Amino acid sequence: MDPGGCRLNGGQGGESGGPSSGAGGGMITLEDLESFSEDQQSDSGNGSLEEGETTADDEQERLLHYWQDVARGHQVEVPRDMAGPIQQLTSNNHGTQDRQPVPCTFIFRKEKCGDVLYEKRHYEKAYWACITIQEETYEQSICYGFMKLMRYICQQNSSGSYLGMTIPIVTVVRTDEAHTVLSRAVTIAYYLPPEFQGQPPQPFDGDIVIEEWPATIVYARAFSGATNDQIILNEINMLADILESPGIFLSDSFIVASYTSPADTNRQNEIWFLERL
């Protein structure tokens, strides 16, 4: 993998490697676990245990089976070795650790008739863990990429510790110059929390690369609902029509930022245009 493949400045990944709407219904992300309520955990079991008798192994099995059931709807197989990371992330997300937002500086917001057309923000240089992957479908690429990042976040790193969740999780997508075709190779990236920025834990998985992304000016437009190839292309073209001076932006690399679980009926996303350096 080309380490430059996942930078915010739009560098291309050396190896090949979004969620769907109607047919697929979305992708599995780290945040799906937050929508996994206590009732769902209880219902996914066999109901044979009395309250207080559930063992850690039983809990882990129920969580794994829930994820496997959800994943089959996206033609994705969740392996058994994901049981530990799934359980750990679920426990932390329902505990005291909050999701940390990626820090940025608001510059200005353009509105029309009370609607926000886009926001301009500045993001400082920072370390991100990223993986460029290409599967048969866009949804599969996102799902398998997130599972790899989950393992990294959940102790499969040189610090041996749970790193904590940050939002948004971003996906770098690439298009042709006319913005009519979305590349199947996508890059999924996770911002390292501030306490790990000084010395980023190294991943055990060689497919994950730690990159220091440069400071970047982003033009962000919010949209809700599921994301697939056509929806992303529509959002790219919509923002391109709104923005003045299109020549100052990268023309073939964009970011889809996800803030909420794709299981939500009103999922919150943004499309990001990146100002040329």
mmCIF file of C-alpha atoms in Angstrom, residues 5-256:
data_model
loop_
_atom_site.group_PDB
_atom_site.id
_atom_site.type_symbol
_atom_site.label_atom_id
_atom_site.label_comp_id
_atom_site.label_asym_id
_atom_site.label_seq_id
_atom_site.Cartn_x
_atom_site.Cartn_y
_atom_site.Cartn_z
ATOM 1 C CA GLY A 5 -3.050 6.966 -0.404
ATOM 2 C CA CYS A 6 -5.223 8.320 2.360
ATOM 3 C CA ARG A 7 -4.097 11.879 2.922
ATOM 4 C CA LEU A 8 -6.553 14.745 2.926
ATOM 5 C CA ASN A 9 -4.619 16.326 0.055
ATOM 6 C CA GLY A 10 -6.044 13.639 -2.201
ATOM 7 C CA GLY A 11 -2.969 11.475 -2.827
ATOM 8 C CA GLN A 12 -3.791 8.258 -4.681
ATOM 9 C CA GLY A 13 -3.484 4.871 -3.020
ATOM 10 C CA GLY A 14 -1.067 2.446 -4.573
ATOM 11 C CA GLU A 15 -3.291 -0.614 -4.097
ATOM 12 C CA SER A 16 -6.877 -1.213 -5.037
ATOM 13 C CA GLY A 17 -9.070 -1.699 -2.440
ATOM 14 C CA GLY A 18 -20.098 3.503 1.427
ATOM 15 C CA PRO A 19 -23.005 2.190 2.265
ATOM 16 C CA SER A 20 -25.982 1.394 0.058
ATOM 17 C CA SER A 21 -29.483 2.674 -0.052
ATOM 18 C CA GLY A 22 -32.482 0.556 -0.980
ATOM 19 C CA ALA A 23 -30.930 -2.870 -1.500
ATOM 20 C CA GLY A 24 -28.223 -2.882 1.092
ATOM 21 C CA GLY A 25 -29.631 -0.440 3.628
ATOM 22 C CA GLY A 26 -26.255 0.901 4.803
ATOM 23 C CA MET A 27 -22.854 -0.268 5.987
ATOM 24 C CA ILE A 28 -21.618 -1.639 9.240
ATOM 25 C CA THR A 29 -19.490 0.894 11.053
ATOM 26 C CA LEU A 30 -17.978 1.221 14.468
ATOM 27 C CA GLU A 31 -20.989 3.315 15.461
ATOM 28 C CA ASP A 32 -23.502 0.558 14.691
ATOM 29 C CA LEU A 33 -22.633 -0.791 18.115
ATOM 30 C CA GLU A 34 -24.094 2.310 19.758
ATOM 31 C CA SER A 35 -27.482 1.487 18.249
ATOM 32 C CA PHE A 36 -27.250 -1.989 19.725
ATOM 33 C CA SER A 37 -29.438 -1.411 22.770
ATOM 34 C CA GLU A 38 -29.697 -3.504 25.882
ATOM 35 C CA ASP A 39 -33.034 -4.839 24.589
ATOM 36 C CA GLN A 40 -31.420 -5.927 21.345
ATOM 37 C CA GLN A 41 -28.636 -7.653 23.230
ATOM 38 C CA SER A 42 -31.205 -9.533 25.305
ATOM 39 C CA ASP A 43 -33.395 -10.432 22.328
ATOM 40 C CA SER A 44 -30.479 -11.764 20.310
ATOM 41 C CA GLY A 45 -29.795 -14.459 22.898
ATOM 42 C CA ASN A 46 -31.702 -17.670 23.446
ATOM 43 C CA GLY A 47 -33.552 -16.352 26.492
ATOM 44 C CA SER A 48 -32.695 -19.378 28.610
ATOM 45 C CA LEU A 49 -30.609 -17.535 31.209
ATOM 46 C CA GLU A 50 -32.045 -15.696 34.155
ATOM 47 C CA GLU A 51 -31.030 -12.090 34.816
ATOM 48 C CA GLY A 52 -27.544 -11.958 36.300
ATOM 49 C CA GLU A 53 -26.600 -15.412 34.984
ATOM 50 C CA THR A 54 -25.235 -14.262 31.634
ATOM 51 C CA THR A 55 -21.562 -15.076 31.259
ATOM 52 C CA ALA A 56 -18.998 -13.038 29.361
ATOM 53 C CA ASP A 57 -18.803 -15.769 26.728
ATOM 54 C CA ASP A 58 -22.591 -15.730 26.289
ATOM 55 C CA GLU A 59 -22.573 -11.958 25.890
ATOM 56 C CA GLN A 60 -19.772 -12.118 23.339
ATOM 57 C CA GLU A 61 -21.614 -14.784 21.342
ATOM 58 C CA ARG A 62 -24.826 -12.761 21.238
ATOM 59 C CA LEU A 63 -23.003 -9.658 20.060
ATOM 60 C CA LEU A 64 -21.161 -11.607 17.369
ATOM 61 C CA HIS A 65 -24.356 -13.255 16.131
ATOM 62 C CA TYR A 66 -26.092 -9.868 15.970
ATOM 63 C CA TRP A 67 -23.293 -8.429 13.848
ATOM 64 C CA GLN A 68 -23.241 -11.494 11.614
ATOM 65 C CA ASP A 69 -26.992 -11.198 11.041
ATOM 66 C CA VAL A 70 -26.688 -7.508 10.117
ATOM 67 C CA ALA A 71 -23.661 -8.131 7.894
ATOM 68 C CA ARG A 72 -25.385 -10.802 5.813
ATOM 69 C CA GLY A 73 -27.705 -8.119 4.520
ATOM 70 C CA HIS A 74 -24.644 -6.495 2.935
ATOM 71 C CA GLN A 75 -23.119 -9.730 1.612
ATOM 72 C CA VAL A 76 -20.406 -9.469 4.251
ATOM 73 C CA GLU A 77 -19.118 -12.245 6.479
ATOM 74 C CA VAL A 78 -18.052 -11.297 10.010
ATOM 75 C CA PRO A 79 -15.341 -13.741 11.185
ATOM 76 C CA ARG A 80 -15.287 -15.196 14.697
ATOM 77 C CA ASP A 81 -12.138 -13.279 15.603
ATOM 78 C CA MET A 82 -14.250 -10.102 15.542
ATOM 79 C CA ALA A 83 -16.113 -11.246 18.691
ATOM 80 C CA GLY A 84 -13.579 -9.658 21.061
ATOM 81 C CA PRO A 85 -13.339 -6.246 19.339
ATOM 82 C CA ILE A 86 -17.130 -6.071 18.964
ATOM 83 C CA GLN A 87 -17.679 -6.786 22.648
ATOM 84 C CA GLN A 88 -15.011 -4.316 23.754
ATOM 85 C CA LEU A 89 -16.260 -1.501 21.552
ATOM 86 C CA THR A 90 -19.833 -2.093 22.665
ATOM 87 C CA SER A 91 -18.815 -2.014 26.320
ATOM 88 C CA ASN A 92 -16.835 1.211 25.939
ATOM 89 C CA ASN A 93 -19.495 2.964 23.853
ATOM 90 C CA HIS A 94 -22.105 2.220 26.537
ATOM 91 C CA GLY A 95 -19.705 3.269 29.269
ATOM 92 C CA THR A 96 -18.018 6.491 30.257
ATOM 93 C CA GLN A 97 -15.924 7.087 27.142
ATOM 94 C CA ASP A 98 -17.497 9.624 24.801
ATOM 95 C CA ARG A 99 -16.845 9.863 21.094
ATOM 96 C CA GLN A 100 -14.414 12.698 20.465
ATOM 97 C CA PRO A 101 -14.973 15.042 17.519
ATOM 98 C CA VAL A 102 -12.115 15.707 15.132
ATOM 99 C CA PRO A 103 -10.967 19.236 16.100
ATOM 100 C CA CYS A 104 -11.417 21.963 13.526
ATOM 101 C CA THR A 105 -11.771 25.736 13.257
ATOM 102 C CA PHE A 106 -14.996 27.130 11.812
ATOM 103 C CA ILE A 107 -14.332 29.818 9.184
ATOM 104 C CA PHE A 108 -17.709 30.716 7.705
ATOM 105 C CA ARG A 109 -21.075 29.341 6.637
ATOM 106 C CA LYS A 110 -22.937 30.136 3.424
ATOM 107 C CA GLU A 111 -26.725 30.156 3.690
ATOM 108 C CA LYS A 112 -29.621 30.721 1.320
ATOM 109 C CA CYS A 113 -33.202 31.296 2.498
ATOM 110 C CA GLY A 114 -32.275 29.947 5.908
ATOM 111 C CA ASP A 115 -30.706 26.746 4.574
ATOM 112 C CA VAL A 116 -26.998 26.046 5.072
ATOM 113 C CA LEU A 117 -25.403 25.462 1.681
ATOM 114 C CA TYR A 118 -21.949 24.636 3.051
ATOM 115 C CA GLU A 119 -19.440 25.376 5.801
ATOM 116 C CA LYS A 120 -15.788 26.264 5.411
ATOM 117 C CA ARG A 121 -13.476 24.822 8.102
ATOM 118 C CA HIS A 122 -9.800 24.443 8.831
ATOM 119 C CA TYR A 123 -8.423 21.126 10.053
ATOM 120 C CA GLU A 124 -4.937 21.047 11.560
ATOM 121 C CA LYS A 125 -2.415 18.443 10.508
ATOM 122 C CA ALA A 126 -2.950 15.251 12.450
ATOM 123 C CA TYR A 127 -2.352 11.522 12.480
ATOM 124 C CA TRP A 128 -4.970 9.196 11.060
ATOM 125 C CA ALA A 129 -5.117 5.414 10.795
ATOM 126 C CA CYS A 130 -6.259 4.524 7.304
ATOM 127 C CA ILE A 131 -6.742 1.587 5.025
ATOM 128 C CA THR A 132 -7.284 1.539 1.278
ATOM 129 C CA ILE A 133 -9.345 -1.410 0.156
ATOM 130 C CA GLN A 134 -11.326 -2.632 -2.834
ATOM 131 C CA GLU A 135 -13.930 -5.374 -2.697
ATOM 132 C CA GLU A 136 -16.545 -6.466 -5.200
ATOM 133 C CA THR A 137 -18.985 -3.817 -4.019
ATOM 134 C CA TYR A 138 -18.673 -0.398 -2.424
ATOM 135 C CA GLU A 139 -20.543 -1.600 0.670
ATOM 136 C CA GLN A 140 -18.237 -4.570 1.154
ATOM 137 C CA SER A 141 -15.162 -2.348 0.932
ATOM 138 C CA ILE A 142 -16.492 -0.113 3.705
ATOM 139 C CA CYS A 143 -17.505 -3.018 5.925
ATOM 140 C CA TYR A 144 -14.257 -4.946 5.645
ATOM 141 C CA GLY A 145 -12.208 -1.778 6.060
ATOM 142 C CA PHE A 146 -14.059 -0.859 9.246
ATOM 143 C CA MET A 147 -13.582 -4.310 10.715
ATOM 144 C CA LYS A 148 -9.845 -3.941 10.269
ATOM 145 C CA LEU A 149 -9.924 -0.518 11.936
ATOM 146 C CA MET A 150 -12.006 -1.958 14.774
ATOM 147 C CA ARG A 151 -9.286 -4.476 15.542
ATOM 148 C CA TYR A 152 -6.727 -1.671 15.605
ATOM 149 C CA ILE A 153 -8.838 0.505 17.908
ATOM 150 C CA CYS A 154 -9.548 -2.443 20.210
ATOM 151 C CA GLN A 155 -6.023 -3.237 21.400
ATOM 152 C CA GLN A 156 -4.473 -4.707 18.246
ATOM 153 C CA ASN A 157 -1.896 -1.944 18.335
ATOM 154 C CA SER A 158 1.522 -1.370 19.859
ATOM 155 C CA SER A 159 0.094 0.327 22.962
ATOM 156 C CA GLY A 160 -2.079 -2.687 23.749
ATOM 157 C CA SER A 161 -4.883 -0.349 24.814
ATOM 158 C CA TYR A 162 -8.365 0.597 23.638
ATOM 159 C CA LEU A 163 -7.868 3.855 21.740
ATOM 160 C CA GLY A 164 -11.394 5.295 21.903
ATOM 161 C CA MET A 165 -13.831 6.421 19.216
ATOM 162 C CA THR A 166 -13.620 9.668 17.265
ATOM 163 C CA ILE A 167 -16.055 11.195 14.773
ATOM 164 C CA PRO A 168 -16.479 11.561 11.953
ATOM 165 C CA ILE A 169 -15.159 8.378 10.413
ATOM 166 C CA VAL A 170 -14.172 9.481 6.929
ATOM 167 C CA THR A 171 -14.036 7.708 3.603
ATOM 168 C CA VAL A 172 -11.887 9.110 0.810
ATOM 169 C CA VAL A 173 -13.549 8.510 -2.551
ATOM 170 C CA ARG A 174 -12.210 9.220 -6.012
ATOM 171 C CA THR A 175 -13.989 9.993 -9.257
ATOM 172 C CA ASP A 176 -13.294 10.710 -12.882
ATOM 173 C CA GLU A 177 -12.945 14.362 -13.874
ATOM 174 C CA ALA A 178 -16.602 14.545 -14.908
ATOM 175 C CA HIS A 179 -17.788 13.167 -11.552
ATOM 176 C CA THR A 180 -19.779 10.410 -13.248
ATOM 177 C CA VAL A 181 -17.950 7.311 -11.987
ATOM 178 C CA LEU A 182 -16.889 6.471 -8.444
ATOM 179 C CA SER A 183 -13.765 4.346 -8.028
ATOM 180 C CA ARG A 184 -14.249 1.051 -6.181
ATOM 181 C CA ALA A 185 -11.014 1.682 -4.301
ATOM 182 C CA VAL A 186 -11.910 3.611 -1.142
ATOM 183 C CA THR A 187 -9.889 4.712 1.860
ATOM 184 C CA ILE A 188 -11.434 4.525 5.314
ATOM 185 C CA ALA A 189 -9.768 6.654 7.985
ATOM 186 C CA TYR A 190 -9.951 7.055 11.748
ATOM 187 C CA TYR A 191 -8.640 10.148 13.527
ATOM 188 C CA LEU A 192 -6.356 9.249 16.426
ATOM 189 C CA PRO A 193 -7.530 10.817 19.710
ATOM 190 C CA PRO A 194 -5.433 13.752 20.987
ATOM 191 C CA GLU A 195 -3.697 11.669 23.652
ATOM 192 C CA PHE A 196 -2.216 9.471 20.891
ATOM 193 C CA GLN A 197 -1.278 12.215 18.438
ATOM 194 C CA GLY A 198 2.208 12.658 19.902
ATOM 195 C CA GLN A 199 3.121 9.005 19.537
ATOM 196 C CA PRO A 200 0.597 7.099 17.434
ATOM 197 C CA PRO A 201 0.256 3.414 18.340
ATOM 198 C CA GLN A 202 1.395 1.250 15.459
ATOM 199 C CA PRO A 203 -1.059 -1.254 13.967
ATOM 200 C CA PHE A 204 -0.363 -4.975 13.980
ATOM 201 C CA ASP A 205 -2.216 -5.199 10.651
ATOM 202 C CA GLY A 206 0.154 -4.328 7.835
ATOM 203 C CA ASP A 207 -2.728 -3.077 5.679
ATOM 204 C CA ILE A 208 -3.354 -0.181 8.079
ATOM 205 C CA VAL A 209 -1.093 2.828 7.656
ATOM 206 C CA ILE A 210 -0.575 5.706 10.106
ATOM 207 C CA GLU A 211 -0.474 8.934 8.119
ATOM 208 C CA GLU A 212 0.147 12.511 9.163
ATOM 209 C CA TRP A 213 -2.363 14.379 7.056
ATOM 210 C CA PRO A 214 -1.490 18.010 6.301
ATOM 211 C CA ALA A 215 -3.511 20.974 7.507
ATOM 212 C CA THR A 216 -6.475 21.312 5.180
ATOM 213 C CA ILE A 217 -9.290 23.691 4.284
ATOM 214 C CA VAL A 218 -12.562 21.785 3.882
ATOM 215 C CA TYR A 219 -15.862 22.857 2.339
ATOM 216 C CA ALA A 220 -18.534 20.652 3.921
ATOM 217 C CA ARG A 221 -22.146 20.149 2.904
ATOM 218 C CA ALA A 222 -24.469 18.093 5.099
ATOM 219 C CA PHE A 223 -26.865 15.460 3.811
ATOM 220 C CA SER A 224 -28.888 12.743 5.483
ATOM 221 C CA GLY A 225 -29.852 9.186 4.715
ATOM 222 C CA ALA A 226 -27.997 6.215 3.286
ATOM 223 C CA THR A 227 -24.984 6.529 0.995
ATOM 224 C CA ASN A 228 -24.148 4.622 -2.157
ATOM 225 C CA ASP A 229 -22.253 5.366 -5.356
ATOM 226 C CA GLN A 230 -25.005 7.379 -7.016
ATOM 227 C CA ILE A 231 -25.942 9.333 -3.905
ATOM 228 C CA ILE A 232 -22.299 10.304 -3.335
ATOM 229 C CA LEU A 233 -21.896 11.390 -6.968
ATOM 230 C CA ASN A 234 -25.099 13.430 -6.718
ATOM 231 C CA GLU A 235 -23.838 15.167 -3.557
ATOM 232 C CA ILE A 236 -20.463 15.884 -5.171
ATOM 233 C CA ASN A 237 -22.104 17.449 -8.213
ATOM 234 C CA MET A 238 -24.537 19.437 -6.064
ATOM 235 C CA LEU A 239 -21.746 20.996 -3.999
ATOM 236 C CA ALA A 240 -19.678 21.614 -7.139
ATOM 237 C CA ASP A 241 -22.596 23.624 -8.566
ATOM 238 C CA ILE A 242 -22.862 25.706 -5.381
ATOM 239 C CA LEU A 243 -19.193 26.545 -4.882
ATOM 240 C CA GLU A 244 -17.534 29.459 -6.608
ATOM 241 C CA SER A 245 -14.032 29.161 -8.081
ATOM 242 C CA PRO A 246 -14.083 25.368 -8.649
ATOM 243 C CA GLY A 247 -10.438 25.470 -9.701
ATOM 244 C CA ILE A 248 -9.265 25.889 -6.091
ATOM 245 C CA PHE A 249 -10.560 22.435 -5.093
ATOM 246 C CA LEU A 250 -9.286 18.954 -5.813
ATOM 247 C CA SER A 251 -11.354 17.719 -8.733
ATOM 248 C CA ASP A 252 -11.137 13.949 -8.307
ATOM 249 C CA SER A 253 -10.792 13.249 -4.558
ATOM 250 C CA PHE A 254 -13.520 13.866 -2.005
ATOM 251 C CA ILE A 255 -14.459 12.776 1.502
ATOM 252 C CA VAL A 256 -17.659 11.283 2.872
#
